Amino acid sequence: MLEPRAFRKKYPPEQLEAELPERPISSLRDIQHLYGRLYTLATAGGGDYAAYLTPDQAKDLIGAEESLIAVRVDLTGSQPALDAQQPVDVTQYTEGHVQNVAHCKYNAARGIDHSVTHRSGRNSDPEKLARYACERLTKWATDDVVQSVADDHPDGDVVRGLATVGEDEDALDRIRAAVQTELGGSTTALLTVQVRREADGEYEWPGEIPVFNEAMRARKLSKLVSKGQATNSAGEATDLVSGERTRTVGTAEDPLNYFLGKQMEKFPGLDPDEAWRIHPISEDGAVTLMNAEAFVDACTHRTFNADVYYLPYFLGRPTPGETYKLYTVLYKMAQADDPNPIQEFYDRFDGDADKKGGRLRFYVAAVMKHQMSRFDVYGETLNGSLYYPTEVARQHDQVTGSWVFDEDAAVNADHTPPLPSTTEWPLTDPSDPNTTVRQMVASGEYLFRTFPFIDDDTDATVDDERIDVHVSILSGEPVPRQQLVSAYVQRLLDRDGDGVPELLVTSQFAQLCALENAGLVTTARTGTESTLIDGPDYHAMQPDSARTDGGTVALDRTEKLESFIDQTDGLDDPERRGAFLLGALVGQVGTFQRSYHDRSTTVIDQYPIKAMTKTKVKRITQQVIDKDVVYSREFAKRSDSNINSTMYKEITNGIVKAMAESDPDQWEISTDDLRFYYALGVTYGMNNTTTDDENSDADADESNETNE
């Protein structure tokens, strides 16, 4: 395959322009056809038969000793015969032989290649290679398709001459003896023929004789009309790719196996022989699609127990300049030992990552490969973009870099941020490079860290929400908020034990905020009336409150809570706010129980996320408030305490206010919403620590002022 610089030199802009599609790219088939065309140009070059050749299938043999074995047939006498002096020539396969041997591989375990040139198995012994050499005359030359071409071709006598020699057992014995004599042992080789047609002429290779090329083409095409249960799926129709009226085939292969006669359950009532009417691809177009395999496979990665394809293309008709860029990235991916398509695309197309309206797009699909010939597609879009992962990562970085996550951004360094973060959890870490989060968004890892797990040995399914949401994010399609929250809660409930996974909750919340701020979350599912949700824009924590006497009341803990609630859009709803505050009180009281009473079982364990329902809210709220009152009285008796009121009064006051706005018995909030914000509240409460007692002092001041 040509390196990008060599490709550009061989195909200057004006020449490449003529090779590009005349119509805008508008379908997966168009993308595959472009990839196949580029691959053909880079390997077999141009010409009528180039798309049918598979030179890369033998590139590993170039330069190897005894890697090309040619049976030499002389057609200049009265009867076709082997060359009298050298019936078999064993030599080294070189770059100069690539076009001449005109090799066309047939991927069948027990079949012969489409071309007269055939590749042997790895390290075949001389006896087996001798058999393959004979089959160039006895099997390929007598093939029905090859004979049919010979009957109608002016050079048909060449093929018939090979078959005639193949009927001579003495000639076959000479071939066997020559191969075993010439070879030094087992080897991997291409086996072909050379033919002399003029008495004083040179021996010609298959690529130099038109009938061999035409027979090779016919053999390959014959497999495109009789695949699976089809016997002759071909007819006159309009080609899906070119738009021209031509002979088309209906069971053409392609690298994703999207349309096969064997997949009748996917197309109820499909008659495989009539498939050309539903999915017409021209003969040459079908072969070009097959040639896209190397590039298509290179642009895939494994996630969600499925293969996710990420195929770049440019909207409209690609220009030569865009095509050079596209070929460069496809070449690099195809040559990489461990390809990372997502990162390569960002490195190569970095300038397009910040352009919402750029021409660069990606076809994205999650595919489950059940068998070699049966794939299922679980999610796809033609509108994938580098912009959306970049924007989500930027918004995520802003959220985790705010005072809500980063203590360096908080007004008062004596307090922890509302939510915990650590470098071990990238989705919570404000210092994590933006490109890392972008990589996670684009690859699917972003959702893998927050959505429910599926066992490694469980195949992806059509209702896998990770795939659905992943494809939506890549294409900029808003996701229903409830779908996200339900997935988050399911992940929380799937954990072993009743403990609260603080960093997981924090990761989910940061992700929800980032997706909202990127304009990718909606209030309802597609098809119903919905609006995009504006996420939180966290600015600095509110400043200290002014007192009537001109001083200030340093209610930092209270202000932290008020600031978080005011700046978190989801908590505008009194039901969600009530669930969050209840969780915050549980987290705060539970932390107190563990810290001051050394209890192994706390209210956090007593009221786990999975047990939280609307019918239990009032009862649990009263029980936790009662415990807060009891612990406040006990703690007030300590010599080092100056508490004259409830320890977590800022939370209990908020709960009372929220439940006054909306009676829990009348709540319409979903159970998933309730549990998510309850879990967020518990996380907040568990992380709500101070390094001094200023909030206790404030409680005392407030109590004294009230008593006065």
XYZ file of C-alpha atoms in Angstrom:
708
model
C 0.000 0.000 0.000
C 1.340 3.398 -0.951
C 2.487 5.655 1.849
C 0.566 8.970 1.986
C 3.388 10.947 0.400
C 3.773 8.403 -2.411
C 0.003 8.314 -2.874
C -0.094 12.086 -3.311
C 2.799 11.940 -5.779
C 1.247 9.165 -7.845
C -2.184 10.798 -7.872
C -1.851 14.595 -8.198
C -5.026 16.640 -7.562
C -6.283 16.668 -11.134
C -5.857 12.899 -11.485
C -7.331 12.132 -8.073
C -10.299 14.379 -8.871
C -11.248 12.029 -11.706
C -11.219 9.042 -9.359
C -13.506 10.573 -6.731
C -17.289 10.055 -6.651
C -19.317 12.526 -8.671
C -22.177 12.573 -6.177
C -22.142 13.816 -2.562
C -21.576 11.159 0.084
C -24.911 10.444 1.693
C -24.891 6.829 2.875
C -22.753 4.118 4.420
C -22.424 2.538 0.980
C -20.966 5.805 -0.362
C -18.379 5.861 2.427
C -17.435 2.231 1.865
C -17.168 2.785 -1.865
C -14.819 5.739 -1.317
C -12.681 3.690 1.081
C -12.583 0.807 -1.378
C -11.601 3.115 -4.214
C -8.763 4.650 -2.204
C -7.559 1.212 -1.164
C -7.590 0.029 -4.774
C -5.637 3.054 -5.982
C -3.092 2.574 -3.218
C -2.557 -1.135 -3.863
C -3.539 -2.256 -7.356
C -3.568 1.120 -9.074
C -6.051 2.061 -11.796
C -7.500 0.126 -14.714
C -10.603 -1.918 -15.389
C -9.523 -4.860 -13.251
C -7.728 -3.112 -10.414
C -10.665 -3.359 -8.008
C -10.668 -7.137 -8.415
C -7.009 -7.648 -7.531
C -5.787 -8.320 -4.008
C -2.066 -7.529 -3.995
C -1.968 -7.012 -0.233
C -2.920 -10.663 0.272
C 0.603 -11.664 -0.721
C 2.639 -8.623 0.345
C 4.320 -10.684 3.067
C 5.844 -12.909 0.353
C 7.683 -10.090 -1.394
C 11.411 -10.762 -1.187
C 10.996 -14.294 0.203
C 12.954 -17.106 -1.419
C 11.030 -19.659 -3.491
C 7.850 -17.619 -3.107
C 6.656 -17.671 -6.737
C 6.073 -20.909 -8.650
C 5.005 -20.642 -12.302
C 3.942 -23.517 -14.575
C 5.162 -22.667 -18.078
C 2.869 -23.611 -20.988
C 3.958 -23.251 -24.631
C 1.094 -22.684 -27.075
C 3.243 -22.173 -30.187
C 3.335 -25.811 -31.333
C 0.701 -27.966 -32.921
C -0.513 -28.932 -29.461
C -0.313 -27.015 -26.150
C 2.525 -28.429 -24.052
C 4.762 -27.700 -21.096
C 7.984 -25.898 -21.817
C 10.458 -28.543 -22.924
C 13.417 -27.141 -21.004
C 11.820 -25.601 -17.898
C 8.245 -26.772 -17.202
C 8.236 -24.981 -13.825
C 10.015 -21.806 -12.794
C 10.596 -21.268 -9.035
C 11.745 -17.758 -8.188
C 11.491 -14.923 -5.698
C 8.282 -12.903 -5.628
C 9.153 -9.200 -6.039
C 7.392 -5.837 -6.392
C 7.799 -6.183 -10.131
C 5.658 -9.316 -10.149
C 2.667 -7.807 -8.309
C 0.807 -6.509 -11.369
C 1.919 -9.401 -13.551
C 0.579 -12.243 -11.436
C -2.814 -10.456 -11.102
C -3.700 -12.264 -7.898
C -7.306 -12.269 -6.703
C -7.810 -14.016 -3.372
C -10.911 -16.074 -2.605
C -11.524 -16.330 1.133
C -12.726 -19.897 1.230
C -11.079 -22.644 3.226
C -11.339 -25.319 0.527
C -11.684 -23.209 -2.605
C -9.248 -21.999 -5.217
C -8.542 -18.301 -5.709
C -10.526 -16.380 -8.306
C -7.418 -15.733 -10.370
C -5.310 -18.401 -12.023
C -2.692 -17.279 -9.508
C -3.295 -18.981 -6.179
C -1.736 -18.470 -2.758
C -0.772 -21.591 -0.838
C -1.238 -22.187 2.843
C 1.569 -21.238 5.191
C 4.646 -23.472 4.954
C 3.102 -25.984 2.582
C 5.233 -29.007 1.781
C 6.544 -29.614 -1.781
C 3.990 -32.350 -2.450
C 1.079 -30.040 -1.656
C 2.601 -27.214 -3.670
C 2.979 -29.583 -6.612
C -0.734 -30.359 -6.351
C -1.592 -26.638 -6.313
C 0.589 -26.104 -9.377
C -1.262 -28.839 -11.283
C -4.627 -27.380 -10.275
C -3.868 -24.222 -12.274
C -4.520 -26.480 -15.292
C -6.864 -29.142 -13.959
C -9.132 -27.113 -11.692
C -8.976 -23.390 -12.494
C -8.817 -23.717 -16.288
C -11.745 -26.177 -16.311
C -13.957 -24.147 -13.971
C -17.399 -23.579 -15.496
C -17.207 -19.779 -15.150
C -13.727 -19.675 -16.647
C -14.781 -21.904 -19.547
C -17.819 -19.702 -20.174
C -15.569 -16.654 -20.481
C -13.201 -18.563 -22.778
C -16.060 -19.483 -25.096
C -16.862 -15.817 -25.712
C -13.378 -14.306 -25.613
C -11.017 -13.931 -28.595
C -8.161 -15.261 -26.452
C -10.208 -18.231 -25.242
C -7.720 -20.667 -26.816
C -5.234 -19.718 -24.106
C -7.534 -21.064 -21.385
C -8.438 -24.109 -23.432
C -4.745 -24.740 -23.998
C -4.133 -24.888 -20.230
C -7.004 -27.329 -19.824
C -5.623 -29.485 -22.610
C -2.217 -29.779 -20.910
C -4.034 -30.568 -17.681
C -5.550 -33.645 -19.314
C -2.085 -35.090 -19.996
C -1.059 -37.172 -17.003
C 2.572 -37.287 -18.171
C 2.630 -33.471 -18.187
C 1.214 -33.399 -14.673
C 3.868 -35.845 -13.508
C 6.534 -33.549 -14.960
C 5.047 -30.615 -13.011
C 5.028 -32.582 -9.777
C 8.586 -33.772 -10.254
C 9.855 -30.312 -11.204
C 8.240 -28.609 -8.195
C 9.605 -31.130 -5.723
C 13.039 -31.012 -7.345
C 13.264 -27.222 -7.487
C 12.077 -26.574 -3.931
C 14.405 -26.872 -0.984
C 11.563 -27.708 1.411
C 8.270 -26.368 2.715
C 7.429 -22.790 1.831
C 4.600 -20.315 1.331
C 4.187 -19.300 -2.287
C 2.047 -17.947 -5.078
C 1.401 -20.526 -7.789
C 0.568 -19.317 -11.277
C 1.182 -19.912 -14.977
C 3.225 -18.337 -17.738
C 2.164 -18.694 -21.358
C 4.095 -18.297 -24.611
C 1.891 -17.390 -27.569
C 4.507 -16.417 -30.160
C 7.222 -18.765 -31.410
C 9.974 -16.263 -30.801
C 8.170 -14.421 -28.027
C 8.624 -14.259 -24.284
C 6.544 -16.065 -21.709
C 3.703 -13.793 -20.537
C 2.227 -13.498 -17.078
C -1.540 -13.696 -16.377
C -1.804 -9.925 -15.882
C -0.578 -9.408 -19.446
C -3.222 -11.658 -21.022
C -6.766 -10.158 -21.095
C -8.651 -13.447 -20.975
C -7.109 -14.311 -17.614
C -8.232 -10.978 -16.190
C -11.724 -11.369 -17.592
C -12.036 -14.915 -16.244
C -10.797 -13.781 -12.842
C -13.383 -10.975 -12.820
C -16.170 -13.365 -13.825
C -15.274 -15.861 -11.102
C -15.317 -13.178 -8.431
C -18.600 -11.735 -9.661
C -20.195 -15.190 -9.728
C -19.841 -15.322 -5.956
C -21.742 -12.038 -5.610
C -24.932 -13.380 -7.187
C -25.056 -16.779 -5.508
C -24.221 -16.023 -1.902
C -26.124 -17.703 0.898
C -29.506 -18.910 -0.337
C -29.404 -16.914 -3.558
C -28.742 -18.731 -6.823
C -28.638 -15.815 -9.271
C -29.369 -12.495 -7.577
C -28.644 -10.102 -10.424
C -30.557 -7.817 -12.753
C -30.796 -4.450 -14.470
C -31.348 -1.657 -11.907
C -30.105 1.729 -10.709
C -26.854 1.440 -8.784
C -27.146 2.721 -5.196
C -23.705 4.308 -5.387
C -23.383 5.803 -8.861
C -27.060 6.344 -9.648
C -26.525 4.805 -13.086
C -28.679 2.157 -14.727
C -26.558 -0.988 -14.988
C -26.316 -4.671 -14.177
C -26.506 -4.987 -10.404
C -26.048 -7.739 -7.838
C -28.150 -8.144 -4.719
C -26.020 -10.144 -2.292
C -22.829 -8.152 -2.467
C -20.505 -8.549 0.475
C -19.340 -5.583 2.457
C -17.089 -5.202 5.514
C -20.071 -4.816 7.860
C -22.237 -7.578 6.363
C -25.318 -5.365 6.541
C -27.277 -7.010 3.775
C -26.924 -10.726 3.189
C -29.279 -13.306 1.779
C -28.601 -15.458 4.848
C -30.071 -12.776 7.117
C -33.640 -13.433 6.046
C -34.926 -12.918 9.590
C -33.840 -9.277 9.287
C -35.772 -8.828 6.038
C -39.129 -10.668 6.365
C -40.330 -12.030 3.060
C -36.998 -11.476 1.328
C -36.443 -13.553 -1.788
C -32.615 -13.732 -2.025
C -32.750 -14.085 -5.807
C -34.711 -10.823 -6.005
C -32.454 -8.947 -3.572
C -30.935 -6.963 -6.441
C -34.241 -5.091 -6.695
C -34.054 -3.953 -3.044
C -30.336 -3.431 -2.645
C -28.838 -2.955 -6.136
C -25.081 -2.489 -6.356
C -23.240 -2.534 -9.672
C -20.810 -5.379 -10.226
C -17.726 -3.191 -10.089
C -19.225 -1.233 -7.185
C -19.801 -4.412 -5.204
C -16.170 -5.428 -5.576
C -15.024 -1.947 -4.589
C -17.097 -2.190 -1.396
C -15.309 -5.410 -0.532
C -11.959 -3.655 -0.930
C -12.881 -1.237 1.858
C -12.413 -3.955 4.474
C -8.854 -3.013 5.513
C -9.772 0.622 6.140
C -13.140 -0.122 7.719
C -11.685 -2.673 10.130
C -8.902 -0.261 11.055
C -11.472 2.323 12.168
C -13.025 0.198 14.879
C -12.578 -0.324 18.580
C -14.131 -2.642 21.123
C -16.523 -1.260 23.721
C -19.866 -2.207 25.285
C -19.208 -5.841 24.248
C -19.585 -4.779 20.627
C -17.409 -3.502 17.801
C -17.930 0.223 17.356
C -17.089 1.495 13.871
C -15.999 5.117 13.523
C -15.690 5.908 9.809
C -14.612 9.458 8.874
C -15.825 11.217 5.729
C -16.503 14.732 4.461
C -19.988 16.008 3.759
C -20.763 16.550 0.109
C -18.365 15.562 -2.625
C -14.844 15.209 -1.205
C -12.156 17.465 -2.614
C -8.658 16.156 -3.444
C -7.268 18.056 -0.452
C -9.768 16.457 1.919
C -9.140 13.075 0.338
C -5.400 13.300 0.969
C -6.139 13.979 4.653
C -8.626 11.127 4.748
C -6.236 8.688 3.072
C -3.439 9.640 5.466
C -5.457 8.823 8.551
C -6.859 5.606 7.037
C -3.371 4.491 6.034
C -1.974 5.166 9.499
C -4.799 3.245 11.112
C -4.405 0.285 8.746
C -0.648 0.114 9.420
C -0.849 0.511 13.203
C -0.164 -2.578 15.322
C -2.594 -1.428 18.002
C -4.800 1.172 16.324
C -6.484 3.848 18.397
C -8.833 5.365 15.821
C -10.391 7.972 18.086
C -7.115 9.549 19.157
C -5.729 9.422 15.627
C -8.754 11.295 14.311
C -8.357 14.015 16.918
C -4.644 14.304 16.244
C -5.185 14.520 12.503
C -8.375 16.607 12.429
C -7.807 18.704 15.542
C -8.901 21.886 13.786
C -12.310 20.356 13.045
C -12.942 19.388 16.660
C -14.003 22.926 17.584
C -16.179 23.473 14.514
C -19.812 22.638 14.985
C -20.589 23.226 11.328
C -17.497 21.661 9.747
C -17.674 19.197 6.853
C -15.922 16.371 8.677
C -18.389 13.709 9.827
C -18.281 10.122 11.022
C -20.455 7.135 10.402
C -20.750 5.479 13.803
C -22.277 2.070 14.428
C -22.173 -0.532 17.169
C -22.097 -4.003 15.642
C -22.373 -7.418 17.267
C -20.656 -10.155 15.251
C -22.418 -13.415 15.966
C -20.841 -15.338 13.106
C -18.577 -14.665 10.140
C -21.623 -13.841 8.023
C -24.201 -12.618 10.527
C -23.856 -9.240 12.213
C -26.408 -7.210 14.163
C -26.383 -3.411 14.226
C -27.495 -1.861 17.524
C -26.977 1.828 16.931
C -25.797 3.971 14.057
C -25.568 7.531 12.828
C -24.114 9.286 9.811
C -23.755 12.516 11.740
C -20.962 11.668 14.168
C -18.710 14.628 14.868
C -15.517 15.476 16.704
C -17.206 18.630 17.932
C -19.619 17.068 20.394
C -17.072 14.992 22.354
C -14.881 18.100 22.472
C -17.739 20.253 23.745
C -18.841 17.696 26.342
C -15.245 17.394 27.573
C -14.946 21.183 27.788
C -18.151 21.436 29.793
C -17.095 18.543 32.005
C -13.788 20.255 32.686
C -15.583 23.449 33.682
C -17.864 21.584 36.083
C -15.104 19.624 37.830
C -12.921 22.725 37.934
C -15.601 24.726 39.757
C -15.896 25.296 43.508
C -18.340 22.377 43.664
C -15.509 19.894 43.044
C -12.245 21.785 43.433
C -11.262 23.109 46.854
C -8.848 25.557 45.212
C -11.847 27.249 43.585
C -13.810 27.566 46.844
C -14.058 30.889 48.703
C -13.259 29.377 52.088
C -10.445 26.843 52.063
C -11.482 25.640 55.537
C -14.362 23.750 53.966
C -14.356 20.806 51.623
C -16.113 21.303 48.282
C -19.694 20.030 48.166
C -18.633 16.890 46.273
C -15.512 14.721 46.520
C -12.935 14.247 43.774
C -9.755 12.259 43.245
C -7.229 11.684 40.493
C -8.152 7.994 40.580
C -11.594 8.871 39.180
C -10.984 10.993 36.030
C -14.592 12.124 35.784
C -14.269 13.848 39.179
C -10.759 15.203 38.840
C -10.535 18.915 37.999
C -6.853 18.539 37.123
C -7.470 15.829 34.530
C -6.457 16.994 31.022
C -9.397 17.912 28.841
C -8.147 15.689 26.037
C -8.427 12.633 28.294
C -12.100 13.286 28.956
C -12.629 13.945 25.242
C -11.045 10.628 24.445
C -13.359 8.910 26.914
C -16.436 10.600 25.441
C -15.527 9.667 21.873
C -14.568 6.079 22.663
C -17.539 5.262 24.884
C -15.543 4.963 28.097
C -17.338 8.074 29.333
C -20.572 6.095 29.662
C -18.854 2.845 30.545
C -17.787 4.483 33.832
C -21.296 5.609 34.810
C -23.860 3.322 33.127
C -24.844 -0.213 34.179
C -22.334 -2.954 33.501
C -22.976 -5.931 31.271
C -20.993 -9.095 31.939
C -17.969 -9.535 29.694
C -19.390 -12.772 28.360
C -22.765 -11.207 27.568
C -23.285 -9.945 24.040
C -24.501 -6.443 23.380
C -28.248 -6.140 22.893
C -30.464 -3.867 20.879
C -31.729 -2.178 24.056
C -28.269 -1.509 25.514
C -28.702 2.105 26.628
C -24.973 2.719 26.618
C -24.877 2.233 22.863
C -28.018 4.292 22.331
C -26.737 7.242 24.366
C -23.182 6.957 23.007
C -24.363 7.249 19.406
C -26.674 10.126 20.363
C -23.835 12.070 21.978
C -21.535 11.601 18.998
C -24.190 12.912 16.615
C -25.393 15.757 18.836
C -28.838 14.258 19.402
C -30.279 15.236 22.826
C -30.856 12.399 25.282
C -33.925 12.263 27.557
C -32.917 13.241 31.072
C -34.904 10.421 32.616
C -33.015 7.903 30.491
C -29.727 9.115 31.953
C -30.973 9.199 35.540
C -32.502 5.719 35.275
C -29.233 4.332 33.942
C -27.270 6.015 36.740
C -29.531 4.575 39.418
C -29.382 1.102 37.916
C -25.595 1.236 38.085
C -25.814 2.286 41.752
C -28.207 -0.552 42.548
C -26.103 -3.137 40.721
C -23.301 -2.708 43.243
C -22.689 -5.232 45.970
C -23.549 -3.989 49.460
C -25.563 -1.009 50.677
C -22.781 1.545 50.982
C -22.899 4.773 48.994
C -20.322 4.857 46.158
C -19.510 8.533 46.598
C -17.125 8.903 43.673
C -19.439 7.031 41.311
C -22.322 9.320 42.275
C -20.059 12.330 41.819
C -18.956 11.083 38.389
C -22.550 10.609 37.309
C -23.571 14.051 38.521
C -20.627 15.751 36.798
C -21.496 13.905 33.603
C -25.148 14.921 33.786
C -24.154 18.572 34.292
C -21.684 18.443 31.389
C -24.205 16.890 28.992
C -26.823 19.454 30.006
C -24.421 22.339 29.491
C -23.447 20.920 26.090
C -27.108 21.031 25.011
C -27.437 17.250 24.870
C -30.163 16.603 27.474
C -33.862 17.060 26.869
C -36.926 16.847 29.080
C -38.639 14.102 27.091
C -38.086 11.448 24.482
C -37.958 12.247 20.777
C -41.398 12.523 19.258
C -42.990 14.271 22.207
C -42.934 17.906 23.188
C -39.611 18.542 24.878
C -37.123 21.262 25.619
C -33.383 21.254 26.105
C -32.248 21.500 29.707
C -29.862 24.245 30.714
C -27.341 22.802 33.121
C -25.693 24.536 36.072
C -23.165 27.289 35.574
C -21.229 27.077 38.806
C -19.697 30.369 39.797
C -18.109 31.322 43.114
C -19.773 30.407 46.398
C -21.919 33.230 47.735
C -20.042 35.760 49.929
C -20.590 36.058 53.651
C -23.990 37.433 54.611
C -24.168 40.981 55.935
C -25.488 41.526 59.447
C -27.755 44.364 60.447
C -25.099 45.738 62.792
C -22.616 46.089 59.940
C -20.657 42.929 60.700
C -20.820 39.583 58.966
C -22.132 36.188 59.964
C -19.686 33.562 58.764
C -22.290 30.941 57.951
C -19.920 29.234 55.509
C -21.487 25.788 55.766
C -24.951 27.207 55.355
C -23.890 29.360 52.458
C -22.166 26.431 50.803
C -25.435 24.515 50.909
C -27.483 27.476 49.716
C -25.031 28.231 46.929
C -25.023 24.623 45.746
C -28.816 24.436 45.732
C -29.232 27.821 44.046
C -26.714 27.029 41.311
C -27.885 23.466 40.627
C -30.804 23.764 38.232
C -32.205 20.325 39.012
C -32.751 21.325 42.627
C -35.196 24.073 41.637
C -37.798 21.324 41.829
C -38.913 21.043 45.490
C -39.332 17.261 45.244
C -35.778 16.697 44.023
C -34.549 19.261 46.542
C -36.366 17.431 49.325
C -34.800 14.112 48.289
C -31.369 15.733 48.107
C -31.676 17.385 51.547
C -32.899 14.178 53.128
C -29.850 12.430 51.692
C -27.586 15.237 52.898
C -28.933 14.870 56.437
C -28.498 11.095 56.328
C -24.932 11.515 55.092
C -24.143 14.140 57.730
C -25.696 12.244 60.666
C -24.188 8.959 59.491
C -20.734 10.522 59.325
C -21.234 11.912 62.859
C -22.240 8.468 64.131
C -19.122 6.923 62.676
C -16.785 9.710 63.825
C -18.041 10.365 67.355
C -19.781 7.136 68.286
C -17.583 4.731 66.333
C -20.642 2.938 64.979
C -20.094 0.371 62.267
C -23.740 0.605 61.215
C -25.066 4.111 60.667
C -28.172 5.710 59.178
C -26.362 5.573 55.845
C -26.500 1.799 56.101
C -30.031 1.795 57.546
C -31.457 3.785 54.671
C -29.661 2.589 51.524
C -30.390 3.941 48.076
C -32.308 0.867 46.983
C -34.699 1.161 49.941
C -35.689 4.752 49.207
C -39.257 5.131 47.928
C -41.812 7.931 48.039
C -43.887 6.084 50.637
C -40.921 6.029 53.017
C -39.763 9.629 52.666
C -41.814 11.112 55.511
C -41.027 8.327 57.966
C -37.300 8.315 57.222
C -37.149 12.104 57.344
C -38.710 12.195 60.814
C -36.460 9.422 62.106
C -33.271 11.083 60.880
C -34.289 14.522 62.191
C -35.034 12.934 65.571
C -31.571 11.395 65.618
C -30.053 14.754 64.691
C -31.832 16.375 67.635
C -30.722 13.652 70.052
C -27.092 13.799 68.904
C -27.145 17.595 69.044
C -28.227 17.522 72.699
C -25.620 14.922 73.554
C -22.872 16.811 71.766
C -23.907 20.093 73.400
C -23.064 18.619 76.801
C -19.456 18.092 75.818
C -16.948 20.505 77.336
C -15.483 21.354 73.977
C -18.858 22.097 72.363
C -20.646 25.424 72.081
C -23.695 24.138 70.208
C -26.941 25.632 71.501
C -29.078 24.406 68.607
C -29.471 21.516 66.155
C -26.159 20.484 64.622
C -27.310 20.467 60.993
C -29.995 23.087 61.207
C -29.252 24.452 57.719
C -30.263 21.053 56.298
C -33.277 20.408 58.525
C -34.620 23.897 57.836
C -34.249 23.229 54.133
C -36.070 19.917 54.414
C -38.966 21.522 56.254
C -39.205 24.256 53.622
C -39.030 21.825 50.675
C -41.661 19.520 52.123
C -43.893 22.473 52.927
C -43.776 23.357 49.212
C -44.598 19.813 48.165
C -46.026 17.149 50.469
C -44.066 13.874 49.965
C -47.367 11.988 49.923
C -48.213 13.898 46.749
C -44.818 13.726 45.060
C -44.845 12.944 41.340
C -41.093 12.500 41.121
C -40.015 9.162 39.647
C -38.412 6.622 41.942
C -35.194 6.858 39.915
C -35.128 10.637 40.290
C -35.781 10.288 44.018
C -32.975 7.776 44.462
C -30.485 9.690 42.326
C -30.872 12.945 44.226
C -31.025 11.103 47.522
C -27.680 9.451 46.635
C -26.296 12.848 45.623
C -27.422 14.267 48.961
C -25.838 11.449 50.962
C -22.592 12.023 49.068
C -22.807 15.738 49.814
C -23.436 15.083 53.515
C -20.601 12.581 53.836
C -18.217 15.084 52.237
C -19.456 18.077 54.263
C -16.645 18.561 56.762
C -14.969 21.603 58.277
C -11.628 22.241 59.951
C -13.098 24.404 62.745
C -16.342 25.160 64.548
C -17.341 28.367 62.838
C -20.643 26.899 61.754
C -21.296 25.809 65.321
C -20.510 29.357 66.450
C -22.935 30.622 63.880
C -25.616 28.268 65.165
C -25.014 29.601 68.634
C -25.176 33.220 67.499
C -28.388 32.553 65.633
C -29.891 30.817 68.658
C -28.934 33.683 70.992
C -30.380 36.274 68.626
C -33.584 34.254 68.423
C -33.800 33.938 72.229
C -33.305 37.680 72.645
